[in-house]
């Protein structure tokens, strides 16, 4: 079974790498050099903060990193104007991290880029294929979530 | 149709973002801080060079960036010991970019990490599901390739 899984995984990886290279070419037309140089973790954090502001310890917990590593991550993005710290008005001893102007712009750009990918590529799949793709993606996510829970993360 | 595509795309994105966060937690256990801070383009370049050495202009072409932007990308990774430049023995006026020690180590680590993902998560899918996932992924890749060709990239 392991060998079969490896065979399929290699094919998934090959096409997904190639697809990502095509998407990256499109991405270059949407964003400037600074955004291109954001690390995956920095991008994920900006995406997370788009849902709601978070405390330092919530951010540390999300990435399974130490609070001081989270502070470093926040500092770098704050210095560049992507996010800002504010006192929590409900608990004045707590600092909350919000998106700043460039962080808001970043998320608007990502939304625009997603719509671009939908219109240009995904809309060419049949509805049945799209449905299958969603189902499989959610299945592997549920498996991963289950395993993660069992590990106690 | 556009709305239906957007609906499925949002679900694909939601589960794939959540899945990537889980994989990222695993990733932290495999790599050190320096590797975590590589940008997506830097990681892709190291992956590409694992197949074969490339010239500066081949790298520029692959990412659709200018030769001087490619030089900057190469310089940064060369300085950190991930890759090195060598004179092409078949054409002494040409410089070829190879993986250096840390670049080789990086790719070995990525292979180990992939095997880990296969064993831990993907091997829990049925063979039929894996086959479907591969088919769909390759379908969307072929669509993207076709569109890219028509655009003349």
CSV table of C-alpha atoms in Angstrom, one decimal:
chain,number,residue,atom,x,y,z
A,1,UNK,CA,0.0,0.0,0.0
A,2,UNK,CA,2.8,2.4,0.9
A,3,UNK,CA,4.3,2.1,-2.6
A,4,UNK,CA,1.0,2.8,-4.2
A,5,UNK,CA,0.5,5.8,-2.0
A,6,UNK,CA,4.0,7.1,-2.9
A,7,UNK,CA,3.2,6.6,-6.6
A,8,UNK,CA,0.1,8.7,-6.4
A,9,UNK,CA,1.6,11.2,-4.1
A,10,UNK,CA,4.5,11.8,-6.6
A,11,UNK,CA,2.0,12.4,-9.3
A,12,UNK,CA,0.0,14.8,-7.2
A,13,UNK,CA,3.1,16.6,-6.2
A,14,UNK,CA,4.4,16.8,-9.8
A,15,UNK,CA,1.2,18.4,-11.2
A,16,UNK,CA,0.7,20.6,-8.1
A,17,UNK,CA,4.3,21.9,-8.4
A,18,UNK,CA,3.8,22.6,-12.1
A,19,UNK,CA,0.5,24.2,-11.4
A,20,UNK,CA,2.0,26.4,-8.7
A,21,UNK,CA,4.7,27.6,-11.1
A,22,UNK,CA,1.9,28.7,-13.5
A,23,UNK,CA,0.0,30.4,-10.7
A,24,UNK,CA,3.2,32.1,-9.5
A,25,UNK,CA,3.7,33.6,-13.0
A,26,UNK,CA,0.2,35.1,-12.7
A,27,UNK,CA,0.9,36.2,-9.2
A,28,UNK,CA,3.9,38.2,-10.4
A,29,UNK,CA,1.5,40.4,-12.4
A,30,UNK,CA,-0.6,41.1,-9.2
A,31,UNK,CA,1.9,41.9,-6.5
A,32,UNK,CA,5.1,44.0,-6.1
A,33,UNK,CA,8.5,42.7,-5.1
A,34,UNK,CA,8.0,43.2,-1.3
A,35,UNK,CA,4.9,41.0,-1.3
A,36,UNK,CA,6.7,38.4,-3.3
A,37,UNK,CA,9.4,38.2,-0.6
A,38,UNK,CA,6.9,37.5,2.3
A,39,UNK,CA,7.6,34.1,3.8
A,40,UNK,CA,4.8,31.5,3.9
A,41,UNK,CA,4.3,32.1,7.6
A,42,UNK,CA,4.1,35.8,7.2
A,43,UNK,CA,1.4,35.4,4.4
A,44,UNK,CA,-0.6,32.9,6.6
A,45,UNK,CA,-0.6,35.4,9.5
A,46,UNK,CA,-1.9,38.2,7.3
A,47,UNK,CA,-4.6,35.9,6.1
A,48,UNK,CA,-5.5,34.8,9.6
A,49,UNK,CA,-5.7,38.4,10.9
A,50,UNK,CA,-8.2,39.1,8.1
A,51,UNK,CA,-10.7,37.1,10.0
A,52,UNK,CA,-10.1,38.6,13.4
A,53,UNK,CA,-7.4,40.4,15.5
A,54,UNK,CA,-5.3,38.0,17.6
A,55,UNK,CA,-3.1,38.1,20.7
A,56,UNK,CA,0.5,37.2,20.6
A,57,UNK,CA,-0.2,33.9,22.4
A,58,UNK,CA,-3.0,33.0,20.0
A,59,UNK,CA,-0.5,33.5,17.1
A,60,UNK,CA,2.2,31.4,18.8
A,61,UNK,CA,-0.4,28.7,19.4
A,62,UNK,CA,-1.6,28.7,15.8
A,63,UNK,CA,1.9,28.1,14.4
A,64,UNK,CA,3.1,25.9,17.3
A,65,UNK,CA,6.0,28.4,18.0
A,66,UNK,CA,7.2,30.1,21.2
A,67,UNK,CA,5.8,33.4,22.2
A,68,UNK,CA,9.1,35.1,21.5
A,69,UNK,CA,9.3,33.6,18.0
A,70,UNK,CA,5.7,35.0,17.5
A,71,UNK,CA,6.9,38.4,18.7
A,72,UNK,CA,9.7,38.4,16.1
A,73,UNK,CA,7.2,37.4,13.4
A,74,UNK,CA,4.9,40.3,14.4
A,75,UNK,CA,7.7,42.8,14.8
A,76,UNK,CA,8.9,42.2,11.2
A,77,UNK,CA,5.5,42.7,9.7
A,78,UNK,CA,4.7,45.7,12.0
A,79,UNK,CA,8.0,47.4,10.9
A,80,UNK,CA,6.9,47.1,7.3
A,81,UNK,CA,3.4,48.5,8.0
A,82,UNK,CA,1.4,45.3,7.5
A,83,UNK,CA,0.1,45.2,11.1
A,84,UNK,CA,-0.1,47.1,14.3
A,85,UNK,CA,-0.4,46.3,18.0
A,86,UNK,CA,-3.3,47.8,20.1
A,87,UNK,CA,-4.3,47.6,23.7
A,88,UNK,CA,-7.4,45.3,24.2
A,89,UNK,CA,-10.1,47.7,25.5
A,90,UNK,CA,-11.7,44.8,27.3
A,91,UNK,CA,-8.5,43.8,29.1
A,92,UNK,CA,-6.0,46.6,29.3
A,93,UNK,CA,-3.1,44.3,30.1
A,94,UNK,CA,-3.5,42.5,26.8
A,95,UNK,CA,-2.1,43.5,23.4
A,96,UNK,CA,-4.0,42.6,20.3
A,97,UNK,CA,-2.5,42.4,16.8
A,98,UNK,CA,-4.5,44.0,14.0
A,99,UNK,CA,-3.9,44.4,10.3
A,100,UNK,CA,-2.5,47.8,9.3
A,101,UNK,CA,-3.0,49.6,6.0
A,102,UNK,CA,-0.6,47.5,4.0
A,103,UNK,CA,-2.0,44.3,5.5
A,104,UNK,CA,-5.5,45.3,4.5
A,105,UNK,CA,-4.2,46.1,1.0
A,106,UNK,CA,-2.5,42.7,0.9
A,107,UNK,CA,-5.7,40.8,1.7
A,108,UNK,CA,-7.7,42.8,-0.9
A,109,UNK,CA,-5.0,41.9,-3.5
A,110,UNK,CA,-5.1,38.2,-2.5
A,111,UNK,CA,-8.9,38.3,-2.9
A,112,UNK,CA,-8.5,39.9,-6.4
A,113,UNK,CA,-5.9,37.2,-7.3
A,114,UNK,CA,-8.2,34.4,-6.1
A,115,UNK,CA,-11.0,35.7,-8.3
A,116,UNK,CA,-8.6,35.8,-11.2
A,117,UNK,CA,-7.6,32.2,-10.7
A,118,UNK,CA,-11.3,31.2,-10.5
A,119,UNK,CA,-12.2,33.0,-13.7
A,120,UNK,CA,-9.1,32.0,-15.6
A,121,UNK,CA,-8.7,28.3,-14.6
A,122,UNK,CA,-11.1,26.7,-12.2
A,123,UNK,CA,-14.2,27.9,-14.1
A,124,UNK,CA,-13.0,25.6,-17.0
A,125,UNK,CA,-13.6,22.5,-14.8
A,126,UNK,CA,-17.1,20.8,-15.0
A,127,UNK,CA,-19.3,21.2,-11.9
A,128,UNK,CA,-18.9,17.5,-11.2
A,129,UNK,CA,-15.1,17.7,-11.2
A,130,UNK,CA,-15.2,20.7,-8.9
A,131,UNK,CA,-17.5,18.9,-6.5
A,132,UNK,CA,-15.2,15.9,-6.5
A,133,UNK,CA,-12.1,18.0,-6.0
A,134,UNK,CA,-13.8,19.7,-3.0
A,135,UNK,CA,-14.9,16.3,-1.5
A,136,UNK,CA,-11.4,14.8,-1.8
A,137,UNK,CA,-9.7,17.9,-0.4
A,138,UNK,CA,-12.1,18.0,2.6
A,139,UNK,CA,-11.6,14.2,3.1
A,140,UNK,CA,-7.8,14.5,3.4
A,141,UNK,CA,-8.2,17.6,5.7
A,142,UNK,CA,-10.6,15.6,8.0
A,143,UNK,CA,-8.0,12.8,8.1
A,144,UNK,CA,-5.3,15.2,9.0
A,145,UNK,CA,-7.4,16.9,11.6
A,146,UNK,CA,-8.3,13.6,13.2
A,147,UNK,CA,-4.6,12.6,13.4
A,148,UNK,CA,-3.6,16.0,14.8
A,149,UNK,CA,-6.3,15.7,17.5
A,150,UNK,CA,-5.1,12.2,18.5
A,151,UNK,CA,-1.6,13.6,18.9
A,152,UNK,CA,-3.0,16.2,21.3
A,153,UNK,CA,-2.1,19.4,19.4
B,1,UNK,CA,-21.5,29.2,-13.4
B,2,UNK,CA,-19.1,31.8,-12.1
B,3,UNK,CA,-20.9,31.8,-8.7
B,4,UNK,CA,-20.8,28.0,-8.5
B,5,UNK,CA,-17.1,28.0,-9.3
B,6,UNK,CA,-16.5,30.6,-6.6
B,7,UNK,CA,-18.5,28.5,-4.1
B,8,UNK,CA,-16.4,25.4,-4.8
B,9,UNK,CA,-13.2,27.4,-5.0
B,10,UNK,CA,-13.8,28.9,-1.5
B,11,UNK,CA,-14.3,25.5,-0.1
B,12,UNK,CA,-11.2,24.1,-1.8
B,13,UNK,CA,-9.3,27.1,-0.5
B,14,UNK,CA,-10.6,26.8,3.1
B,15,UNK,CA,-9.7,23.1,3.4
B,16,UNK,CA,-6.4,23.5,1.6
B,17,UNK,CA,-5.4,26.5,3.9
B,18,UNK,CA,-6.4,24.5,7.0
B,19,UNK,CA,-4.5,21.4,5.7
B,20,UNK,CA,-1.4,23.6,5.0
B,21,UNK,CA,-1.5,24.8,8.5
B,22,UNK,CA,-1.4,21.2,9.8
B,23,UNK,CA,1.4,20.3,7.4
B,24,UNK,CA,3.3,23.5,8.4
B,25,UNK,CA,3.2,22.3,12.0
B,26,UNK,CA,4.8,19.0,10.9
B,27,UNK,CA,7.2,20.9,8.8
B,28,UNK,CA,8.5,22.8,11.8
B,29,UNK,CA,9.7,19.5,13.3
B,30,UNK,CA,11.7,18.8,10.2
B,31,UNK,CA,13.5,22.1,9.4
B,32,UNK,CA,15.4,24.8,11.2
B,33,UNK,CA,14.6,28.5,11.4
B,34,UNK,CA,16.7,29.4,8.3
B,35,UNK,CA,14.8,27.0,6.1
B,36,UNK,CA,11.5,28.3,7.4
B,37,UNK,CA,12.4,31.7,6.3
B,38,UNK,CA,13.1,30.8,2.6
B,39,UNK,CA,10.6,32.5,0.3
B,40,UNK,CA,8.4,30.4,-2.0
B,41,UNK,CA,10.6,31.4,-5.0
B,42,UNK,CA,13.8,30.4,-3.2
B,43,UNK,CA,12.3,27.0,-2.3
B,44,UNK,CA,11.1,26.4,-5.9
B,45,UNK,CA,14.5,27.2,-7.3
B,46,UNK,CA,16.2,24.7,-4.9
B,47,UNK,CA,13.7,22.1,-6.0
B,48,UNK,CA,14.3,22.9,-9.7
B,49,UNK,CA,18.1,22.6,-9.3
B,50,UNK,CA,17.6,19.2,-7.8
B,51,UNK,CA,16.7,17.9,-11.3
B,52,UNK,CA,19.5,19.6,-13.2
B,53,UNK,CA,21.9,22.6,-13.0
B,54,UNK,CA,20.5,25.7,-14.8
B,55,UNK,CA,21.9,28.9,-16.3
B,56,UNK,CA,20.9,32.4,-15.0
B,57,UNK,CA,18.7,32.9,-18.1
B,58,UNK,CA,17.0,29.6,-17.7
B,59,UNK,CA,16.1,30.5,-14.1
B,60,UNK,CA,14.9,34.0,-15.2
B,61,UNK,CA,12.7,32.4,-17.9
B,62,UNK,CA,11.3,29.8,-15.5
B,63,UNK,CA,10.0,32.5,-13.1
B,64,UNK,CA,9.2,35.1,-15.8
B,65,UNK,CA,11.6,37.6,-14.1
B,66,UNK,CA,14.4,39.7,-15.5
B,67,UNK,CA,18.0,38.3,-15.6
B,68,UNK,CA,19.1,40.8,-13.0
B,69,UNK,CA,16.2,39.7,-10.7
B,70,UNK,CA,17.4,36.1,-11.2
B,71,UNK,CA,21.0,37.1,-10.3
B,72,UNK,CA,19.7,38.7,-7.1
B,73,UNK,CA,17.7,35.5,-6.3
B,74,UNK,CA,20.9,33.4,-7.0
B,75,UNK,CA,23.2,35.7,-5.0
B,76,UNK,CA,21.1,35.4,-1.9
B,77,UNK,CA,21.1,31.6,-1.9
B,78,UNK,CA,24.7,31.4,-2.9
B,79,UNK,CA,25.7,33.7,0.1
B,80,UNK,CA,23.9,31.3,2.4
B,81,UNK,CA,25.6,28.2,1.0
B,82,UNK,CA,22.6,26.7,-0.8
B,83,UNK,CA,24.0,26.9,-4.3
B,84,UNK,CA,27.2,27.8,-6.3
B,85,UNK,CA,28.1,29.1,-9.7
B,86,UNK,CA,30.4,27.1,-12.0
B,87,UNK,CA,31.8,27.6,-15.5
B,88,UNK,CA,30.1,25.4,-18.0
B,89,UNK,CA,32.9,23.2,-19.3
B,90,UNK,CA,31.1,22.8,-22.6
B,91,UNK,CA,30.8,26.5,-23.1
B,92,UNK,CA,33.4,28.5,-21.1
B,93,UNK,CA,31.5,31.8,-21.5
B,94,UNK,CA,28.5,30.4,-19.7
B,95,UNK,CA,27.9,30.2,-15.9
B,96,UNK,CA,25.8,27.3,-14.5
B,97,UNK,CA,24.1,27.3,-11.2
B,98,UNK,CA,24.4,24.1,-9.1
B,99,UNK,CA,23.2,23.1,-5.7
B,100,UNK,CA,25.8,23.5,-2.9
B,101,UNK,CA,26.0,21.4,0.3
B,102,UNK,CA,23.1,23.2,2.1
B,103,UNK,CA,20.9,23.0,-1.1
B,104,UNK,CA,21.5,19.2,-1.3
B,105,UNK,CA,20.7,18.9,2.4
B,106,UNK,CA,17.5,20.9,1.9
B,107,UNK,CA,16.3,18.6,-0.9
B,108,UNK,CA,17.1,15.5,1.1
B,109,UNK,CA,15.1,17.0,4.0
B,110,UNK,CA,12.1,17.8,1.7
B,111,UNK,CA,12.1,14.2,0.4
B,112,UNK,CA,12.1,13.0,4.0
B,113,UNK,CA,9.3,15.4,4.8
B,114,UNK,CA,7.2,14.2,1.7
B,115,UNK,CA,7.6,10.6,2.8
B,116,UNK,CA,6.4,11.6,6.3
B,117,UNK,CA,3.3,13.3,4.8
B,118,UNK,CA,2.6,10.2,2.7
B,119,UNK,CA,2.9,7.8,5.6
B,120,UNK,CA,1.0,10.0,8.1
B,121,UNK,CA,-1.8,11.3,6.0
B,122,UNK,CA,-2.1,10.3,2.3
B,123,UNK,CA,-1.8,6.6,3.0
B,124,UNK,CA,-5.1,6.8,4.9
B,125,UNK,CA,-7.0,7.6,1.7
B,126,UNK,CA,-8.4,4.7,-0.3
B,127,UNK,CA,-6.7,3.9,-3.6
B,128,UNK,CA,-9.8,5.0,-5.5
B,129,UNK,CA,-9.7,8.4,-3.7
B,130,UNK,CA,-6.0,8.8,-4.4
B,131,UNK,CA,-6.5,8.0,-8.1
B,132,UNK,CA,-9.4,10.5,-8.3
B,133,UNK,CA,-7.3,13.2,-6.6
B,134,UNK,CA,-4.4,12.6,-9.1
B,135,UNK,CA,-6.8,12.7,-12.0
B,136,UNK,CA,-8.4,16.0,-11.0
B,137,UNK,CA,-5.1,17.6,-10.1
B,138,UNK,CA,-3.7,16.7,-13.5
B,139,UNK,CA,-6.9,17.9,-15.2
B,140,UNK,CA,-6.6,21.4,-13.7
B,141,UNK,CA,-2.9,21.4,-14.6
B,142,UNK,CA,-3.6,20.5,-18.2
B,143,UNK,CA,-6.2,23.3,-18.4
B,144,UNK,CA,-3.7,25.8,-17.0
B,145,UNK,CA,-1.0,24.6,-19.3
B,146,UNK,CA,-3.3,25.0,-22.3
B,147,UNK,CA,-4.3,28.6,-21.3
B,148,UNK,CA,-0.6,29.5,-20.7
B,149,UNK,CA,0.4,28.2,-24.1
B,150,UNK,CA,-2.4,30.2,-25.8
B,151,UNK,CA,-1.1,33.3,-24.0
B,152,UNK,CA,2.3,32.6,-25.5
B,153,UNK,CA,4.3,32.2,-22.4
